[in-house]
Amino acid sequence: MSVPSVGVEEEFLLVDPRTGEPVPRNAEVARHAAERGVDLQLELTTCQVETATDKADTSTGLREQITRLRRLTAEAAEAAGASLLAVGLPPTVPHHFPITDTPRYHRIADRFGMIAHEQGICGCHVHVEVPDRESAIAVSNRLRPWLPLLLALAANSAIYRNADTGYASWRSVLWARWPSAGPPPHLDSAAHYDAVVAMMLESGAMLDDRMVYWDVRPSSKFPTLEVRVADVPATAAETVLMATLVRASVMTALAAHGRGEPVPRIDDHALRAAYWKAAHDGLDGQVIDVFDRWAPAPTARVLGQWLAVLQPALDELGDAEWVHAELGRILQAGNGAMRQRRAWREREDIADVLAAAAAATLR
């Protein structure tokens, strides 16, 4: 196939402009967004909305769409008396979040209890075009070792419940409570995928196949592979960088599959340890180095090694120079989690974190 197209879904938090607490206004914000030509999706809890780009063929086109969607959605939120934040978790929260009033969401809340009510979790989902479902499964297996790197890069949920959690991505820790979430298992085929999903449905671990929350999954709606490991990035530029890296990763994995290269087999416990390390340390710490005996190493160094693996795909996309420059900028300036912590440590005032997040959302 030719260079695959890419699309992005971003989940955002709606908060009170004065207190920073999540506000249950997603339906009202969606109405205002529709007046501006933006079709927002309502998430599980009423303090969240989701945007979705059209498919894009270039990173420049994707950036234009994401920037536009963030701006118009922020305007819709303001019209509804709320502020829009690109954060993985609410920096300050009530005891629980009201569930969006749809029959499906109420069934999820009834089945999964407090897991559903303690949400406000905002992620980013990148869709990359693939030839077919078998290719999607083959690529999923090859992406597994790289998922912790994406998690560390986009980490954006260090501050939660008016405190530093000690993690760069506390969202990923909370999200892992769902029985169908986390790193995908190694799967032998599309039929194996279907069998695992059927077992989880029969056991009650999922309500329907839309609750396949694995961090890589074949899309149920599009001819794409969906990568959903990351917190929603703090800025539009960080979202575009992550989407470009995911796109290049899928291209690299498809090429390796076509050459018949062996798939790296990673024990589930090793991958979960790598997830924990990435969520805890984030961009300015260490990750478990999949390129060198799975030993801890500085995240920045391992990201550089990964870019070398992706270089042919980045060259084909015409994005290599920009990706290297953008990653260098983020390593120097910090990602969302690092900026949250800088804002928090100055005065330990949640208002500073909220102001920094609001500014980054539209940067």
C-alpha angles and dihedrals in degrees: 000000000000123000104312123244121239136210134182136211117197126192119210137192124234114213140175107264091223105041102022091228117140114264126208098235106114095121092051092047090049090055092052090046091053088057086058094049096258121127108209124194118224113231130211095278125047094237093067139076132180131214126202128198124215113250112286131203097198136039089235091057091047092051091052091052096046093047091049094047093049092049096048093043090051089052090051091049091051090050088055092050095256139107124233118229129187097211131131092228136008109270088215125022146181119239093271141352125244113247117242108257103250126117092240095051091048090052090051091050092049092049101042102032119189093008087068097041095051095062133111084137113157123196139165123239122200119198118201122185116248130181097242145332095276089055089048092056092046091051092046090058092051094047095056097091092050098051095088089058091056090047092053093044096054098034107146110156109079096127118061133155091006093302143091103256094205088241131094089214110029087159091071091052093052092042091056089069089080109093091226097046135093134049114353119249120247104268127199098207146335088275089056089051091051091049093052091048091049091052092051091049092049092049093051093243087123131031095208139346091272085072092069091121098173113141090245121033140149106260115251091210108035139038088255145104111240120214111194106163099115138086110241101275118246096237137032090242091056090051091052091049092051092046091050092051091049090049092050090046092054090048091049092048092048090051092050090048090051091052090051095240115169117263114242107245111215124186113241092235091054092050092048090051089052089050091051092049093049093047092048101043102028125182098331096048136050136298130195103267109234089187095059119042093297093280123152113268137163110287093227092056095049091047088055091052090049092052088056089057091048095044098103091052093045089051090051090051091048089234103106098103094044094046093052091048094046094047089050090051093050092047088055100039097034135238128261097285092049092050091048090054094047090052092046098046095056096068105345086239115144090211089070091053092048093049092050092049093048092051093048093049092068098030 
